Short mmCIF file of C-alpha atoms (C1' of nucleotides) in Angstrom, two decimals:
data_model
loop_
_atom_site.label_atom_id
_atom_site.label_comp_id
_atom_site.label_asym_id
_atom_site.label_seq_id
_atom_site.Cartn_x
_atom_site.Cartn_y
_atom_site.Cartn_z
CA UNK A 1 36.22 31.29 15.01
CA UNK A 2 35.64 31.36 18.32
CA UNK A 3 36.33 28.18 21.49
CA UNK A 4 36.75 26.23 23.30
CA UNK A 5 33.06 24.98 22.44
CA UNK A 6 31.17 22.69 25.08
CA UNK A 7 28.96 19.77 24.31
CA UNK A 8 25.67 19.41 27.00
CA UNK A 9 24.14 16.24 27.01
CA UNK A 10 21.07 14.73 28.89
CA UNK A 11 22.09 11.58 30.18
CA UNK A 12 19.51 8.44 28.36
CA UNK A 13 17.06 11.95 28.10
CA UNK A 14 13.57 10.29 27.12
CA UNK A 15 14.13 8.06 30.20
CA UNK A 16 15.54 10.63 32.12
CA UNK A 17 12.10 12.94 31.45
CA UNK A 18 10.35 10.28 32.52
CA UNK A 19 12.44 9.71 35.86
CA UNK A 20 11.93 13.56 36.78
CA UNK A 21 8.52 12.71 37.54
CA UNK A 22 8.50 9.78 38.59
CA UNK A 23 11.11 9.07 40.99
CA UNK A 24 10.43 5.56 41.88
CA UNK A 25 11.33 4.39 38.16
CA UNK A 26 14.98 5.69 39.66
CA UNK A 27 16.50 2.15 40.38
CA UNK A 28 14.49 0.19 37.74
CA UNK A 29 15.29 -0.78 34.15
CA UNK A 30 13.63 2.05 32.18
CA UNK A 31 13.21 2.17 28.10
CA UNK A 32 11.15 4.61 26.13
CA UNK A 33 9.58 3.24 22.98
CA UNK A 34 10.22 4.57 19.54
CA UNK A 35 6.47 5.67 17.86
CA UNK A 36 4.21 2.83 17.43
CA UNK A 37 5.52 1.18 19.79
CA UNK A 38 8.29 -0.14 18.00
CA UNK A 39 11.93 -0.17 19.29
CA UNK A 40 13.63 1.04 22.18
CA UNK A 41 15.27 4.90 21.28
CA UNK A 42 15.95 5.58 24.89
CA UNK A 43 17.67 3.08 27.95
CA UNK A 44 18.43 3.34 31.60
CA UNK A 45 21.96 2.18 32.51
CA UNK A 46 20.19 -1.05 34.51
CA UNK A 47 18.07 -1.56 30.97
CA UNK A 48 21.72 -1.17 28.97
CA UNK A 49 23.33 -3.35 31.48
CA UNK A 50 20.53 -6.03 30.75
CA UNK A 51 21.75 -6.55 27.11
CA UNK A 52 18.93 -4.49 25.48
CA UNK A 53 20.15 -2.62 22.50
CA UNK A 54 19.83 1.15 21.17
CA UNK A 55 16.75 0.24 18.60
CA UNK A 56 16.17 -3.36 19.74
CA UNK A 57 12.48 -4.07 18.61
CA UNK A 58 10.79 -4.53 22.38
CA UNK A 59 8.93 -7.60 20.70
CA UNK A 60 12.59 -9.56 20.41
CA UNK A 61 12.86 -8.70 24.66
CA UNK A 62 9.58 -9.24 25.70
CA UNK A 63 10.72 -12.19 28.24
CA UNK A 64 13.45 -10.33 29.44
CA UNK A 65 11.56 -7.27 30.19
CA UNK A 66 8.41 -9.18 31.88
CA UNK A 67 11.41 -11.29 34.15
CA UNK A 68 13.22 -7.86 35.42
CA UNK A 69 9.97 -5.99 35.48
CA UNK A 70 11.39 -3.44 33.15
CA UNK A 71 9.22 -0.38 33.12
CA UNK A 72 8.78 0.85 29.22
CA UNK A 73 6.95 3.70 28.05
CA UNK A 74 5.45 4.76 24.96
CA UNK A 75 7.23 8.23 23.86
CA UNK A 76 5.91 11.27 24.85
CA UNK A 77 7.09 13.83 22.56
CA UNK A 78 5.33 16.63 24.46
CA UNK A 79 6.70 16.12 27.35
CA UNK A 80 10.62 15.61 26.31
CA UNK A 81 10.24 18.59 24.29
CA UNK A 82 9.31 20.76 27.11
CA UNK A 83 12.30 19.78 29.28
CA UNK A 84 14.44 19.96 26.34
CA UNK A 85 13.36 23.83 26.00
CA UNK A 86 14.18 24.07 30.39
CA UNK A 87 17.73 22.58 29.80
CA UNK A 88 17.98 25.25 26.93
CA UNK A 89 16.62 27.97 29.50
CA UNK A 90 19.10 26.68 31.88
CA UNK A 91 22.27 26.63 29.61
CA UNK A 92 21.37 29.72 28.12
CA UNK A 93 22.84 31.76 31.99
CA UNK A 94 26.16 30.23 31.10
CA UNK A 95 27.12 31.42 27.66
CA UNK A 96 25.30 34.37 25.17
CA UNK A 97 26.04 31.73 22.57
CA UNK A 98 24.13 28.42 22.37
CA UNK A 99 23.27 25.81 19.73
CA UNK A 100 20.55 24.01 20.17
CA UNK A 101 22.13 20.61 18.71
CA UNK A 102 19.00 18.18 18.80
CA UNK A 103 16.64 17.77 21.48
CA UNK A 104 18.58 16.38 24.20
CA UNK A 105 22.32 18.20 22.92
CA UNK A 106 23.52 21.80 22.63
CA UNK A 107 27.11 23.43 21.75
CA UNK A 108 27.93 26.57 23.85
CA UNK A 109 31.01 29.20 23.17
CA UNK A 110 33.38 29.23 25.94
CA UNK A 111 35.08 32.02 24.50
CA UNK A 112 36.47 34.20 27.82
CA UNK A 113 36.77 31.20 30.37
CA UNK A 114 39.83 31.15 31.45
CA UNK A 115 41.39 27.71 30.88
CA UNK A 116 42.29 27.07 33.75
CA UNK A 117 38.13 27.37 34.87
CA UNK A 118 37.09 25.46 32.33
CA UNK A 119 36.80 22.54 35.02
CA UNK A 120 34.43 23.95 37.25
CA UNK A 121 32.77 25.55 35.23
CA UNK A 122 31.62 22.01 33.21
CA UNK A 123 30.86 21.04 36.85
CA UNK A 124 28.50 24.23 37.56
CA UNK A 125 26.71 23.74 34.02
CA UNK A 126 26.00 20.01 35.27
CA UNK A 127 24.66 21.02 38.92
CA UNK A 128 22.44 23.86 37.61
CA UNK A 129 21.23 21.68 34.77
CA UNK A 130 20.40 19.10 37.56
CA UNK A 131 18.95 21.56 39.83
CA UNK A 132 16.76 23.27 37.78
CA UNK A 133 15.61 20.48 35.08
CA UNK A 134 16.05 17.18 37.14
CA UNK A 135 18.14 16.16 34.06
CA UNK A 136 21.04 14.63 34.79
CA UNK A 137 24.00 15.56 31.82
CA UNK A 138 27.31 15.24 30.72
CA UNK A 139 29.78 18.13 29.80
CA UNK A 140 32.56 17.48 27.12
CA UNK A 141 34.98 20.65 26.40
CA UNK A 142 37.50 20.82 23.36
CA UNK A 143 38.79 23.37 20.75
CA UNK A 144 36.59 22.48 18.13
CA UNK A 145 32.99 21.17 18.06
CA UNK A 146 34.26 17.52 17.03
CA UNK A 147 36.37 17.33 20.11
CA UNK A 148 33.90 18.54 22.16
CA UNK A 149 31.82 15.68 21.18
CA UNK A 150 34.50 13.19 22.06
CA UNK A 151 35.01 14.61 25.37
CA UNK A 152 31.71 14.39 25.92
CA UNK A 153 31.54 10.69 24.97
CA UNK A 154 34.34 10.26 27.41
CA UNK A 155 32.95 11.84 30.12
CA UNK A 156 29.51 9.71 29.64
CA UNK A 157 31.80 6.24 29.23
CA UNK A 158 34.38 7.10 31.89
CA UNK A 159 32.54 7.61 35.44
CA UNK A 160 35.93 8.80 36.72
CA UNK A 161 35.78 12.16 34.86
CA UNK A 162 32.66 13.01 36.98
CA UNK A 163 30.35 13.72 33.97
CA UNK A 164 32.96 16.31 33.06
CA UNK A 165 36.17 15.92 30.63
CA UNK A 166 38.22 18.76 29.31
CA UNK A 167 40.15 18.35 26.03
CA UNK A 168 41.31 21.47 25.32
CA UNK A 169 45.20 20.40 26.38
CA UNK A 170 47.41 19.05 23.68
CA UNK A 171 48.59 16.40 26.22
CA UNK A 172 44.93 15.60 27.23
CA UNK A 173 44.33 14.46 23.28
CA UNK A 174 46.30 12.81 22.53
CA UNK A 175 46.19 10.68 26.28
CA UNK A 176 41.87 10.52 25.72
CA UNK A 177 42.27 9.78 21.31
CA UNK A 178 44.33 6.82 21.66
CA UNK A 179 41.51 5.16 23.90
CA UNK A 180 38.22 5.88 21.55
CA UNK A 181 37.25 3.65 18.93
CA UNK A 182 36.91 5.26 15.39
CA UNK A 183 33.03 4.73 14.90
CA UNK A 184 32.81 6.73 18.45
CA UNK A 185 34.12 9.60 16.30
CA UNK A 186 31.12 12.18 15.15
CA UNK A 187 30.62 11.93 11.38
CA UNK A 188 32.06 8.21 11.18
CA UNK A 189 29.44 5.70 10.83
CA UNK A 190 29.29 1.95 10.50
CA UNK A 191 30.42 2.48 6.62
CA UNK A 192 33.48 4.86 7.29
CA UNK A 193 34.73 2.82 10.03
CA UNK A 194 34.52 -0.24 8.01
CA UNK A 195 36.52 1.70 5.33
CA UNK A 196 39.18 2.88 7.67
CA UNK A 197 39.60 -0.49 9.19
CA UNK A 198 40.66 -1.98 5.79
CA UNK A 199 43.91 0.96 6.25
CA UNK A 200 44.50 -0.04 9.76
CA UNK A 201 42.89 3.42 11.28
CA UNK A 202 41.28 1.67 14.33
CA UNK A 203 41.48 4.46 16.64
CA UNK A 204 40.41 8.39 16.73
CA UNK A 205 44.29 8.98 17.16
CA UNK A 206 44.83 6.87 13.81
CA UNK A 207 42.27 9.10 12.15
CA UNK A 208 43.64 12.03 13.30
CA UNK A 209 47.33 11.12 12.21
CA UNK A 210 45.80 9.76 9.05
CA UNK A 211 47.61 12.15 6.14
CA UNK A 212 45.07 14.41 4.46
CA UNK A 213 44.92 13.34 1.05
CA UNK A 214 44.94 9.72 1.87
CA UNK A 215 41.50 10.65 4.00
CA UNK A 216 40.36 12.47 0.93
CA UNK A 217 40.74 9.47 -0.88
CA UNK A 218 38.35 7.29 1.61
CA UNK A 219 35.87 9.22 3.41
CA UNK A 220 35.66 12.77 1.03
CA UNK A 221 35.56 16.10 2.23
CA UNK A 222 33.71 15.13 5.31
CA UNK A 223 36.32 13.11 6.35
CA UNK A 224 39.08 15.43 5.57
CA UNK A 225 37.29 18.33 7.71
CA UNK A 226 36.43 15.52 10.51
CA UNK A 227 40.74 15.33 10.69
CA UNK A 228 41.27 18.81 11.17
CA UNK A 229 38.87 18.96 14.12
CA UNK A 230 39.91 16.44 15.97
CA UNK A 231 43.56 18.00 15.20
CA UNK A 232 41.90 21.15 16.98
CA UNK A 233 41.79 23.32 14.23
CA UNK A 234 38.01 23.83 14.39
CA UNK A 235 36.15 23.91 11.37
CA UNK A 236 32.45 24.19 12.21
CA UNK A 237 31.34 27.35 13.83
CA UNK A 238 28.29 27.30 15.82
CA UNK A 239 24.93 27.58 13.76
CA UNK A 240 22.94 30.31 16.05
CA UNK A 241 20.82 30.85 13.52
CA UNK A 242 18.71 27.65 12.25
CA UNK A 243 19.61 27.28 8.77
CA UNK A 244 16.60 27.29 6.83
CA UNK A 245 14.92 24.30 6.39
CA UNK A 246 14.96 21.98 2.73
CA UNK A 247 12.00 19.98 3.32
CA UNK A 248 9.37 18.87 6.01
CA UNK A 249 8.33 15.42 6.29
CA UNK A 250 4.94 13.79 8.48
CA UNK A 251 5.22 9.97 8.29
CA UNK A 252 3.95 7.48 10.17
CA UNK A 253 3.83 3.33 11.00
CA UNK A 254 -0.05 2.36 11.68
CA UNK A 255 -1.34 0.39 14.32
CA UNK A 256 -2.41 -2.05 11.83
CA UNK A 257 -2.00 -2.78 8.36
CA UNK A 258 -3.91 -0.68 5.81
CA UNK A 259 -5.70 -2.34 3.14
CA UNK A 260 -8.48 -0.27 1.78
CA UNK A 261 -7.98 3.12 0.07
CA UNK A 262 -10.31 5.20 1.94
CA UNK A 263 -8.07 4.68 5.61
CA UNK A 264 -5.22 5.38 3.25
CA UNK A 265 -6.53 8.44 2.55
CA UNK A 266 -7.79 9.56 5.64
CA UNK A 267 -4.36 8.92 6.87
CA UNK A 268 -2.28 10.81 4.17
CA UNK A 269 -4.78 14.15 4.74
CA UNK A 270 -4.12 14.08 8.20
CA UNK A 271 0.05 13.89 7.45
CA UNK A 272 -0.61 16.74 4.86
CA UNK A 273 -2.53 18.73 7.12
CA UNK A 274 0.20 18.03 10.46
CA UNK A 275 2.80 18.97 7.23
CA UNK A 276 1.23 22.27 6.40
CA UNK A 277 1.01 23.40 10.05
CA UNK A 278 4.80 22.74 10.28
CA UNK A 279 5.24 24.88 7.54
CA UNK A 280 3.41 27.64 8.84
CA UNK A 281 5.05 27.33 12.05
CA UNK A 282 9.01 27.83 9.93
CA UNK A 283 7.25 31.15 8.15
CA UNK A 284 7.89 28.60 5.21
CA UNK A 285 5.20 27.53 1.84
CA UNK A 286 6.30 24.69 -0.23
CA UNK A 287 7.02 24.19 -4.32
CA UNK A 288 6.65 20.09 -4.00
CA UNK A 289 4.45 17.51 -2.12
CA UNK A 290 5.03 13.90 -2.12
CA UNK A 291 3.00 10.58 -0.78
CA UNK A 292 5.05 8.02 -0.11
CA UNK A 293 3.47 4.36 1.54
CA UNK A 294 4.80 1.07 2.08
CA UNK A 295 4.37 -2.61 3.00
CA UNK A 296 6.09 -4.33 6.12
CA UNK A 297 9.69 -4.91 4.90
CA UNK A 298 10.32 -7.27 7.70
CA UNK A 299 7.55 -10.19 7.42
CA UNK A 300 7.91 -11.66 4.02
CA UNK A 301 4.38 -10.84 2.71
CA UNK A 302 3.60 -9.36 -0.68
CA UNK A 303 6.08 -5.97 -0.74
CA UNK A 304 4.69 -3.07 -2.53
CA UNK A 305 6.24 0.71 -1.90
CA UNK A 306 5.86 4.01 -4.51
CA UNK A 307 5.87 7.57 -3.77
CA UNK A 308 4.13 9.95 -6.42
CA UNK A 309 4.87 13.73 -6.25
CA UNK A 310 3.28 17.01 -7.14
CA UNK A 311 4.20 20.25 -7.89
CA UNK A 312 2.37 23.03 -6.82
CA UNK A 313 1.63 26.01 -9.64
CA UNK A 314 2.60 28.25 -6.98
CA UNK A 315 4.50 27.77 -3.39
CA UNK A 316 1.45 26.87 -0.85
CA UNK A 317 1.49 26.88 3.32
CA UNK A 318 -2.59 26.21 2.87
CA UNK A 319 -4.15 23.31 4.60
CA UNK A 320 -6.29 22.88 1.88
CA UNK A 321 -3.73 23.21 -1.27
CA UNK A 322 -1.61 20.65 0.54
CA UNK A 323 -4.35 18.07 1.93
CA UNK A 324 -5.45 17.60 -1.68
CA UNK A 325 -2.09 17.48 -3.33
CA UNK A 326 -1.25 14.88 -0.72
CA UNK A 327 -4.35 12.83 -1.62
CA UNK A 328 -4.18 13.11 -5.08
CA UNK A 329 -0.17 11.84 -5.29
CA UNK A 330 -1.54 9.26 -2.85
CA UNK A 331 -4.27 7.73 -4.99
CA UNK A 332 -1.37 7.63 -8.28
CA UNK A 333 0.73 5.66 -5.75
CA UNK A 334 -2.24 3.90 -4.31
CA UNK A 335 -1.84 -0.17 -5.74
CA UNK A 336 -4.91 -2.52 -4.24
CA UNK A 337 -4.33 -5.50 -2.60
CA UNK A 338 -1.61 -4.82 0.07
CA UNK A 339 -0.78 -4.79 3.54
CA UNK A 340 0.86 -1.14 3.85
CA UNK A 341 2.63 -0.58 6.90
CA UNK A 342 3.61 2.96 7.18
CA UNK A 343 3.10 5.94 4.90
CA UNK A 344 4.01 9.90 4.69
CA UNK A 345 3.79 13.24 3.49
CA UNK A 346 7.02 14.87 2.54
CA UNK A 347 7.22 18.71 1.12
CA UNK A 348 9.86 19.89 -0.71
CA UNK A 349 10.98 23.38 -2.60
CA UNK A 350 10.96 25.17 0.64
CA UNK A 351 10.86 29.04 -0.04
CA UNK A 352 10.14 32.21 2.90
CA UNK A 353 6.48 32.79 2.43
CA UNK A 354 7.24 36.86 1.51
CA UNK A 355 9.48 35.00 -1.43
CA UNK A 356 6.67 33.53 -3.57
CA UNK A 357 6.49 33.82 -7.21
CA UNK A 358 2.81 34.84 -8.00
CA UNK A 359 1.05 31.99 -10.94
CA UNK A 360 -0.11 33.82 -13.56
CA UNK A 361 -3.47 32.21 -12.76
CA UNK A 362 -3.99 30.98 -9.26
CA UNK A 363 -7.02 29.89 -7.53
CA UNK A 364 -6.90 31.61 -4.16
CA UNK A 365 -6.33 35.00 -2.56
CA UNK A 366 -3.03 34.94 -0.59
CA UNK A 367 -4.22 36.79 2.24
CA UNK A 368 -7.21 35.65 2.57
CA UNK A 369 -5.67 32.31 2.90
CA UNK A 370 -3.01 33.48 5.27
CA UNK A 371 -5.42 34.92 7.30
CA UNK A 372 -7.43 32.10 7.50
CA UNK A 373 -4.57 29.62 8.34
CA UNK A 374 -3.43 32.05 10.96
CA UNK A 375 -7.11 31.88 12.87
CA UNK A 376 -7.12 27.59 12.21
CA UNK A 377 -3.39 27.47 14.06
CA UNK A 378 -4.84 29.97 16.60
CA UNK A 379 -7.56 27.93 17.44
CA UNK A 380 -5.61 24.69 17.33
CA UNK A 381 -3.25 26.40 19.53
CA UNK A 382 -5.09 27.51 22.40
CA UNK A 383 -8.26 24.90 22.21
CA UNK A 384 -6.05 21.84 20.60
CA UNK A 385 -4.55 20.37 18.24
CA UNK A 386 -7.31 18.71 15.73
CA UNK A 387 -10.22 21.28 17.48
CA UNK A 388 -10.21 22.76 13.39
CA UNK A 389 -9.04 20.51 10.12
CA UNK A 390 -10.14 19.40 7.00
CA UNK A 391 -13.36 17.36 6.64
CA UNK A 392 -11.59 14.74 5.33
CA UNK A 393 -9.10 14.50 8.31
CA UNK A 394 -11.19 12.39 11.12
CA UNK A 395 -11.28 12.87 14.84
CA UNK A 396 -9.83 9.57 15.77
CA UNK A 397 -7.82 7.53 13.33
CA UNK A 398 -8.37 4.31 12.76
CA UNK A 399 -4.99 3.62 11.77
CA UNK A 400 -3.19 5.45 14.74
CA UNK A 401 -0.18 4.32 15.95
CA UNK A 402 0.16 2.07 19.38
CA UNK A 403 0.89 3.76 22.64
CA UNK A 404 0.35 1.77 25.33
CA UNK A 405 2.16 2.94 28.26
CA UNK A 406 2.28 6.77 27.75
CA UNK A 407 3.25 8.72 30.81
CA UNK A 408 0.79 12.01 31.50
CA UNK A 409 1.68 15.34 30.38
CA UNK A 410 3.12 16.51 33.39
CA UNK A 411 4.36 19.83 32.30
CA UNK A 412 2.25 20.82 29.54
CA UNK A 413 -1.08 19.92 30.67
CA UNK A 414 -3.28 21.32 33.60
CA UNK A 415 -4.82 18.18 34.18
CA UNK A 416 -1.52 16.52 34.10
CA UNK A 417 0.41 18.20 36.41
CA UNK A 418 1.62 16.28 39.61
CA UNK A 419 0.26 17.42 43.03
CA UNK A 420 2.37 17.77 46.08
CA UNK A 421 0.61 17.61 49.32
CA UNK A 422 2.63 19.43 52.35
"C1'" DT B 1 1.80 -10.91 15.45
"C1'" DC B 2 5.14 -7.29 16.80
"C1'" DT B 3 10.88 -3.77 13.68
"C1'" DG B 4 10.61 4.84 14.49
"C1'" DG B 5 10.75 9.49 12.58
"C1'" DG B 6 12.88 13.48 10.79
"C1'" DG B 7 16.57 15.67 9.19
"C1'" DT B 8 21.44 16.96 6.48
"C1'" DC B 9 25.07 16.56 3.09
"C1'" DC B 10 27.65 14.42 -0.70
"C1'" DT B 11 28.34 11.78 -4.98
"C1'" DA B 12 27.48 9.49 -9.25
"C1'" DG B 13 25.25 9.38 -13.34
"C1'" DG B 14 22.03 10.83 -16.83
"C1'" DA B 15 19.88 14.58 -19.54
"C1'" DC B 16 20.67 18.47 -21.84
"C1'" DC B 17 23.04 22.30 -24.00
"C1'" DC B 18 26.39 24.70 -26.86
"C1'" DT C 1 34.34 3.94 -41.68
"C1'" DC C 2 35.13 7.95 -39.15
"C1'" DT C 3 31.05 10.09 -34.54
"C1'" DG C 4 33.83 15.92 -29.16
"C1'" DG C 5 34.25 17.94 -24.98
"C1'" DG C 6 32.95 20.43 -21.31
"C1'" DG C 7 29.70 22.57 -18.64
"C1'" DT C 8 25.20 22.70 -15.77
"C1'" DC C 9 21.28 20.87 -13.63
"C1'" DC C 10 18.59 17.37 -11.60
"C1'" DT C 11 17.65 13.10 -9.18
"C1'" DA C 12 18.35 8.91 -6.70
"C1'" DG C 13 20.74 6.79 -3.37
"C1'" DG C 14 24.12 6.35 0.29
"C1'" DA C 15 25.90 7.78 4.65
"C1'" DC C 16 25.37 9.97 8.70
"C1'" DC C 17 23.15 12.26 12.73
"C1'" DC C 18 19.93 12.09 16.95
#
DNA sequence: TCTGGGGTCCTAGGACCC
DNA sequence: TCTGGGGTCCTAGGACCC
């Protein structure tokens, strides 16, 4: 096991994105929408400092924003994708070994700075970051991954650290755990901390000191390995190579409710067919499909959810295979006479395409199906998304989600990209 | 009226087997 | 009337993450 590890973080990173392009939205209240717009997943300090929450529905706020003329924007997934794959670019000159944590996060080895560099060398990783991405981010250093995080929560919380805190120090531990509530600890949510409030742990210092079995006892083996990292005895190495995946999932919230069986439909073929291209795109074919849909838990009405699975005679990545078997689970799940809110497409029994068990009597030539996928993601690809899909997939849905305010494309679309006059 | 999406891991409990 | 024990596998559900 290697060390100290480093936690990079984009500062409020959806809102950030959308700052980078837009620099007049620097000094306003900024939120970015989750999908449909729904709740708010991303929040400028001003928008934070006005009381909204992380996940606040905007519809509960919609006074508030109109009175501080809060600027809120639908989420652009293309776009905060791209600059998460610059910061990665960026981070990438600072250490051979990076882990891409989640889109706005990575872990790097330190292994071979000096400790007494470690300092400026958070500070560098910030300016370049800054320089290169417009993304403004936050640098936490520690002997194992889960004090790396904590720095790094420190260093976003305290503006004193300079967007930079170092725990690799015994006496810098146990100054910093002392100060950091429990829940703030990576790994202990909402349930856990209630738990370890009942014993009195209140604080990541009380955690840490906690003895072993008695953490056994409350929080499992999770909690037990969540003690020995924040004692600095690192347990988690970095993952450089993605694990591979168990199962991919295409869901969605519609724009309106769904009450007749042929929109349902329309809308589960174009989940499986999203679904299979993810596949494709992992090298991956599934054993298992499942439909799931659902009424609106939150108004009251007539609730009706079920999910209906199929198995496939033999692992599938093809469009076709997997549009049907969506369809078909669909229509078993399929109840008439309700309001359904949101529905999805989950695969399961994930195996490497070069791993499939032939069906001693299957309906389709493998390569003739791989080749054809390979020309439809080709095409998709360079001439875009949707340009070839199933016949029962249609051009525009009529369910599709809300968007209202979605910034352009500004780095992954000619037409999109902003000009500069000089 | 309006409340996200996509993952991982662990555990408990039932089915099944010898 | 008395009615085992221990193992594996699978699934559903909880907890957590961003």
């Amino acid at each position: 096991m290697a060390g100290p590890f480093a936690l990079v973080d984009g500062n409020n990173f959806y809102v950030s994105c959308e700052r980078v392009f837009d620099p007049k939205l620097a000094v306003m209240p900024v939120g970015v929408l989750s999908n449909n717009d729904g709740c708010f997943i991303s929040r400028s300090d001003e928008l934070k400092a006005l009381g909204v929450k992380m996940g606040q529905p905007l519809f509960e706020v919609r006074d508030l924003v109109r009175r501080h003329g809060v600027q809120v924007f639908s989420s652009n997934y293309t776009l905060y994708g791209d600059m998460s794959r610059r910061v990665l670019d960026c981070l990438q000159t600072f250490s051979p070994a990076v882990e891409p944590y989640s889109i706005d996060e990575s872990f790097l080895d330190l292994g071979g700075v000096p400790d007494r560099e470690l300092q400026d060398f958070g500070h560098d990783i910030r300016a370049q970051v800054r320089q290169w991405t417009g993304i403004p981010a936050c640098v936490g250093i520690g002997p194992s991954k889960t004090l790396a995080k904590l720095a790094n929560w420190v260093a976003k919380k305290r503006p004193e650290h300079r967007g930079v805190c170092i725990m690799t120090e015994k006496d810098a531990q146990d100054r910093i755990l002392p100060l950091v509530p429990v829940e703030n600890v990576w790994g202990i949510g909402r349930a856990s901390a209630a738990k370890l409030a009942k014993l009195g742990v209140c604080t990541a210092a009380d955690l840490r000191d906690m003895p072993l079995p008695q953490v056994r006892k409350a929080l499992t083996v999770m909690g037990e390995r969540i003690v020995c990292e924040l004692r600095g005895l690192p347990c988690l190495d970095l993952e450089l190579v993605p694990p591979t995946r168990q199962g991919t999932a295409v869901t969605r919230s519609f724009g309106h409710p769904v009450t007749r069986w042929e929109e349902m439909r329309e809308a589960l073929a174009g989940f499986a067919a999203r679904a299979a291209e993810k596949l494709r795109h992992h090298g991956v074919v599934a054993g298992y499909a499942q439909a799931f849909m659902h009424t609106n838990r939150f108004n009251g009405g007539p609730q009706h959810s079920a999910a209906h699975g199929v198995t496939f005679p033999q692992a599938t990545g093809d469009t076709r295979d997997i549009v049907a078997a969506a369809v078909r689970a669909g229509e078993a799940a399929w109840k008439e006479g309700f309001r359904y809110a949101k529905a999805g497409v989950v695969l399961s029994d994930l195996m490497p395409c070069d791993a499939v068990q032939s069906a001693l009597f299957r309906s389709r030539d493998p390569d003739r199906s791989a080749r054809l996928m390979a020309a439809m993601d080709a095409l998709n690809r360079t001439l875009g998304s949707g340009t070839v899909r199933p016949a029962s997939v249609p051009r525009k849905a009529s369910w599709a989600p809300r968007a209202g305010n979605m910034s352009p494309c500004y780095t992954t679309r000619l037409k999109d990209v902003p000009e500069a006059k000089a």
